[in-house]
């Protein structure tokens, strides 16, 4: 649940040593120091985060820029895109900062970082508990397979959606876990093998470095999500080309289900074909065997062990031979994939589609209030729905703001919604002489509609 205020300790709640109660229990003060060390070790993440639009991550400030193709913004000597010839845009961060917007750009505290990792850990524990209870239900009521399965499956798919949103919140605000073992808990139910947490963070930041304008995918380098965007935008404007999209758009949920998303197996294979960059002279990257391969092995050993346990739960507890454990395992995987696929379709496909952004330009909050309420319920709350409504704000300020759903956890969805609307009205990018993109025109139209609605209330 999102709280209405930041999870900060008051001055009176601090001990004499300058440590808050939370920091003594969780090691939050030391966590910031550890973050800097981890960024130094995972310099690839630091370099890519520092290359994103706007300000860099302060905890990664000591890491130099990288010349590796996968870790930098692709542009020419004039700071322009090789693809569109647009200048790399500069975010229009409010200056001076109004009081009503300051909270949106304030760095989250160590206590808030710890809170998000605790939520992520609680989700994993909940998922494991649900699987065990599902097994127990089937063992107790063998004649009610559909009742037991749907009672388990629908909530399990729902919590998978929450899993992705907290993953997204964490990677943009508290990139590294306070405890090493927590990095294995981020998305093990998504598929039978997948990217380790650090590479999950890397590929997502690669997406942000490449695609700053929601409708100009891969503008500043390769975007791991480009295949998805091709399926929904390859034929031009949707209106006169709707029949062409009928050939490709229906495949989007299918490829998500089979793992072509950030937490899936097919996506992992795609990423591993691109990262890490080769070393000098075409040699193997110097950290490939020492860092990346061990991580991939450890992460996927944990993932496969988890699924092996689920396989075993589907055997003797249910009176089945070990050869039939797949029946239980595939059922669990089916509902998990439904949830993870739904979450990624919202974050990846909807937010970056022209029809969705045209729809937002009509101010649907005023004309379609019931739709907003229903979709907010599906995603887990209105603070999550803000991420769908203001994904362009997120792309303009991936480090300074982070995710809108993350901000909503600590400040309430309404305050975040109104602040994001104001930031949008001010313009997300500083004018640089380039012609406005289609997305910028849509944003201007939408901000005027929203401003007019607020004035008329």
Short mmCIF file of C-alpha atoms in Angstrom, two decimals, residues 68-299:
data_model
loop_
_atom_site.label_atom_id
_atom_site.label_comp_id
_atom_site.label_asym_id
_atom_site.label_seq_id
_atom_site.Cartn_x
_atom_site.Cartn_y
_atom_site.Cartn_z
CA UNK A 68 31.67 0.12 -24.87
CA UNK A 69 28.86 0.20 -27.40
CA UNK A 70 26.32 -1.31 -24.99
CA UNK A 71 27.19 1.12 -22.21
CA UNK A 72 26.90 4.49 -23.92
CA UNK A 73 24.49 6.65 -25.88
CA UNK A 74 25.00 6.24 -29.62
CA UNK A 75 25.38 9.66 -31.23
CA UNK A 76 27.69 11.50 -33.62
CA UNK A 77 30.25 14.21 -32.91
CA UNK A 78 27.50 16.82 -33.07
CA UNK A 79 25.60 15.09 -30.24
CA UNK A 80 22.95 13.91 -32.71
CA UNK A 81 21.27 10.55 -33.25
CA UNK A 82 22.60 8.40 -36.07
CA UNK A 83 18.99 7.31 -36.72
CA UNK A 84 16.95 10.54 -36.63
CA UNK A 85 19.64 13.26 -36.56
CA UNK A 86 18.00 14.71 -33.44
CA UNK A 87 20.11 16.24 -30.69
CA UNK A 88 20.27 14.20 -27.51
CA UNK A 89 17.61 16.05 -25.51
CA UNK A 90 18.13 17.76 -22.16
CA UNK A 91 15.38 17.26 -19.57
CA UNK A 92 13.58 20.41 -18.49
CA UNK A 93 13.99 20.02 -14.74
CA UNK A 94 12.18 22.88 -12.96
CA UNK A 95 14.62 25.61 -11.93
CA UNK A 96 14.01 27.19 -9.51
CA UNK A 97 12.23 24.18 -8.03
CA UNK A 98 8.66 24.94 -6.87
CA UNK A 99 7.79 23.61 -3.42
CA UNK A 100 4.92 21.54 -4.78
CA UNK A 101 7.28 19.64 -7.12
CA UNK A 102 10.34 19.27 -4.91
CA UNK A 103 9.28 15.90 -3.46
CA UNK A 104 9.15 14.40 -6.96
CA UNK A 105 12.85 15.11 -7.52
CA UNK A 106 14.15 14.44 -4.00
CA UNK A 107 16.41 11.40 -3.73
CA UNK A 108 14.81 8.58 -1.81
CA UNK A 109 16.23 7.84 1.61
CA UNK A 110 18.03 4.66 2.72
CA UNK A 111 14.95 3.76 4.78
CA UNK A 112 12.79 3.96 1.68
CA UNK A 113 15.27 1.84 -0.26
CA UNK A 114 15.19 -0.79 2.48
CA UNK A 115 11.40 -0.67 2.50
CA UNK A 116 11.18 -1.47 -1.20
CA UNK A 117 13.58 -4.40 -0.92
CA UNK A 118 11.56 -5.67 2.05
CA UNK A 119 8.40 -5.52 -0.07
CA UNK A 120 10.16 -7.40 -2.87
CA UNK A 121 11.30 -10.07 -0.41
CA UNK A 122 7.79 -10.34 1.04
CA UNK A 123 6.39 -10.91 -2.46
CA UNK A 124 8.79 -13.82 -3.03
CA UNK A 125 7.87 -15.36 0.34
CA UNK A 126 4.18 -14.93 -0.53
CA UNK A 127 4.66 -16.64 -3.88
CA UNK A 128 6.39 -19.62 -2.28
CA UNK A 129 3.68 -19.84 0.37
CA UNK A 130 0.93 -19.76 -2.25
CA UNK A 131 2.52 -22.63 -4.18
CA UNK A 132 2.76 -24.77 -1.04
CA UNK A 133 -0.84 -23.98 -0.09
CA UNK A 134 -1.97 -24.83 -3.62
CA UNK A 135 -0.29 -28.22 -3.30
CA UNK A 136 -1.95 -28.76 0.08
CA UNK A 137 -5.35 -27.82 -1.34
CA UNK A 138 -5.02 -30.29 -4.20
CA UNK A 139 -3.93 -33.02 -1.79
CA UNK A 140 -6.88 -32.30 0.51
CA UNK A 141 -9.52 -31.78 -2.19
CA UNK A 142 -8.41 -33.92 -5.17
CA UNK A 143 -11.89 -33.83 -6.74
CA UNK A 144 -11.92 -30.02 -6.93
CA UNK A 145 -9.01 -29.38 -9.27
CA UNK A 146 -10.54 -26.39 -11.07
CA UNK A 147 -11.70 -24.74 -7.84
CA UNK A 148 -8.29 -25.15 -6.19
CA UNK A 149 -6.42 -24.12 -9.32
CA UNK A 150 -8.37 -20.96 -10.05
CA UNK A 151 -8.38 -19.97 -6.37
CA UNK A 152 -4.60 -20.20 -6.50
CA UNK A 153 -3.94 -19.09 -10.07
CA UNK A 154 -5.75 -15.77 -10.29
CA UNK A 155 -4.16 -14.27 -7.14
CA UNK A 156 -0.80 -15.77 -8.18
CA UNK A 157 -0.97 -14.01 -11.55
CA UNK A 158 -1.97 -10.81 -9.75
CA UNK A 159 1.00 -10.94 -7.40
CA UNK A 160 3.27 -11.53 -10.41
CA UNK A 161 2.13 -8.13 -11.70
CA UNK A 162 3.09 -6.60 -8.35
CA UNK A 163 6.43 -8.40 -8.60
CA UNK A 164 7.34 -6.59 -11.82
CA UNK A 165 6.26 -3.18 -10.56
CA UNK A 166 8.35 -3.45 -7.39
CA UNK A 167 11.28 -4.73 -9.51
CA UNK A 168 10.92 -1.63 -11.66
CA UNK A 169 10.69 0.62 -8.60
CA UNK A 170 13.74 -0.95 -6.98
CA UNK A 171 16.02 -0.78 -10.02
CA UNK A 172 15.33 2.95 -10.41
CA UNK A 173 15.73 3.84 -6.75
CA UNK A 174 17.66 1.17 -4.86
CA UNK A 175 19.58 -0.68 -7.53
CA UNK A 176 21.54 -3.05 -5.31
CA UNK A 177 20.03 -5.13 -2.50
CA UNK A 178 21.18 -4.63 1.11
CA UNK A 179 21.71 -8.39 1.37
CA UNK A 180 23.35 -10.38 -1.42
CA UNK A 181 20.82 -13.20 -1.27
CA UNK A 182 18.00 -10.81 -2.14
CA UNK A 183 19.25 -10.46 -5.71
CA UNK A 184 18.10 -14.03 -6.34
CA UNK A 185 14.52 -13.23 -5.29
CA UNK A 186 13.70 -10.55 -7.85
CA UNK A 187 12.02 -12.66 -10.56
CA UNK A 188 12.63 -16.45 -10.23
CA UNK A 189 8.99 -17.35 -10.96
CA UNK A 190 9.01 -15.51 -14.31
CA UNK A 191 10.57 -18.35 -16.35
CA UNK A 192 12.71 -21.48 -16.10
CA UNK A 193 15.85 -19.41 -16.71
CA UNK A 194 16.40 -15.67 -17.00
CA UNK A 195 18.78 -12.75 -16.61
CA UNK A 196 20.54 -12.26 -13.26
CA UNK A 197 19.44 -9.14 -11.40
CA UNK A 198 22.47 -7.06 -12.43
CA UNK A 199 21.91 -7.80 -16.12
CA UNK A 200 18.19 -7.16 -15.72
CA UNK A 201 19.13 -3.69 -14.44
CA UNK A 202 21.64 -3.23 -17.26
CA UNK A 203 19.32 -4.12 -20.11
CA UNK A 204 16.57 -1.91 -18.71
CA UNK A 205 18.93 1.05 -18.49
CA UNK A 206 20.09 0.23 -22.04
CA UNK A 207 16.45 0.71 -23.01
CA UNK A 208 16.38 4.13 -21.33
CA UNK A 209 19.65 5.22 -22.93
CA UNK A 210 18.41 4.26 -26.39
CA UNK A 211 14.79 5.42 -26.18
CA UNK A 212 14.27 8.82 -24.59
CA UNK A 213 11.19 9.67 -26.68
CA UNK A 214 8.53 7.00 -26.18
CA UNK A 215 7.70 6.81 -29.89
CA UNK A 216 11.28 6.97 -31.24
CA UNK A 217 12.52 3.57 -30.14
CA UNK A 218 16.22 2.85 -30.49
CA UNK A 219 16.96 6.43 -31.41
CA UNK A 220 20.31 6.54 -29.60
CA UNK A 221 21.48 2.95 -29.94
CA UNK A 222 20.16 -0.59 -29.81
CA UNK A 223 17.10 -1.02 -27.59
CA UNK A 224 16.50 -4.58 -26.29
CA UNK A 225 12.75 -3.98 -26.67
CA UNK A 226 12.85 -3.06 -30.37
CA UNK A 227 11.23 -6.29 -31.60
CA UNK A 228 8.16 -5.54 -29.48
CA UNK A 229 7.88 -2.05 -30.90
CA UNK A 230 8.26 -3.34 -34.44
CA UNK A 231 5.24 -5.60 -33.99
CA UNK A 232 3.01 -2.70 -32.98
CA UNK A 233 4.36 0.15 -35.11
CA UNK A 234 5.99 -1.26 -38.25
CA UNK A 235 3.25 -0.20 -40.67
CA UNK A 236 2.87 3.46 -39.71
CA UNK A 237 -0.27 5.18 -38.31
CA UNK A 238 -2.72 2.68 -36.88
CA UNK A 239 -5.88 4.21 -38.35
CA UNK A 240 -5.38 3.44 -42.04
CA UNK A 241 -3.15 0.41 -41.39
CA UNK A 242 -5.19 -1.41 -38.77
CA UNK A 243 -5.56 -4.53 -40.95
CA UNK A 244 -1.77 -4.85 -41.23
CA UNK A 245 -1.37 -4.78 -37.48
CA UNK A 246 -3.85 -7.61 -37.18
CA UNK A 247 -1.06 -9.79 -38.52
CA UNK A 248 1.47 -8.86 -35.82
CA UNK A 249 -0.17 -7.33 -32.73
CA UNK A 250 -1.89 -10.60 -31.68
CA UNK A 251 1.57 -12.16 -31.36
CA UNK A 252 2.60 -9.71 -28.63
CA UNK A 253 0.98 -11.59 -25.69
CA UNK A 254 2.24 -14.86 -27.17
CA UNK A 255 5.90 -13.83 -27.24
CA UNK A 256 5.58 -12.35 -23.75
CA UNK A 257 4.12 -15.62 -22.48
CA UNK A 258 7.01 -17.63 -23.90
CA UNK A 259 9.63 -15.36 -22.38
CA UNK A 260 10.48 -12.52 -24.74
CA UNK A 261 10.34 -9.88 -22.02
CA UNK A 262 12.84 -8.50 -19.52
CA UNK A 263 12.42 -11.37 -17.04
CA UNK A 264 11.98 -14.18 -19.58
CA UNK A 265 14.22 -16.86 -21.07
CA UNK A 266 14.03 -15.77 -24.72
CA UNK A 267 14.93 -12.23 -23.72
CA UNK A 268 17.91 -13.53 -21.73
CA UNK A 269 19.19 -15.30 -24.84
CA UNK A 270 18.77 -12.12 -26.89
CA UNK A 271 20.67 -10.05 -24.31
CA UNK A 272 23.48 -12.57 -23.98
CA UNK A 273 24.02 -12.34 -27.74
CA UNK A 274 24.78 -8.62 -27.30
CA UNK A 275 26.43 -8.30 -23.88
CA UNK A 276 29.16 -7.96 -22.78
CA UNK A 277 30.95 -6.13 -25.57
CA UNK A 278 34.03 -7.84 -26.98
CA UNK A 279 37.43 -6.70 -25.76
CA UNK A 280 40.14 -4.88 -27.67
CA UNK A 281 41.06 -6.54 -30.96
CA UNK A 282 37.97 -8.75 -30.90
CA UNK A 283 39.13 -10.61 -27.81
CA UNK A 284 36.79 -11.97 -25.15
CA UNK A 285 35.64 -9.35 -22.66
CA UNK A 286 38.02 -9.45 -19.71
CA UNK A 287 35.18 -9.84 -17.18
CA UNK A 288 33.11 -12.34 -19.14
CA UNK A 289 34.45 -15.44 -17.36
CA UNK A 290 35.27 -13.82 -14.03
CA UNK A 291 32.03 -11.89 -13.44
CA UNK A 292 29.23 -12.50 -15.91
CA UNK A 293 29.36 -16.27 -16.41
CA UNK A 294 29.48 -17.06 -12.65
CA UNK A 295 26.54 -14.72 -12.06
CA UNK A 296 24.50 -16.36 -14.78
CA UNK A 297 25.26 -19.80 -13.42
CA UNK A 298 24.45 -18.90 -9.79
CA UNK A 299 21.22 -17.07 -10.66
#
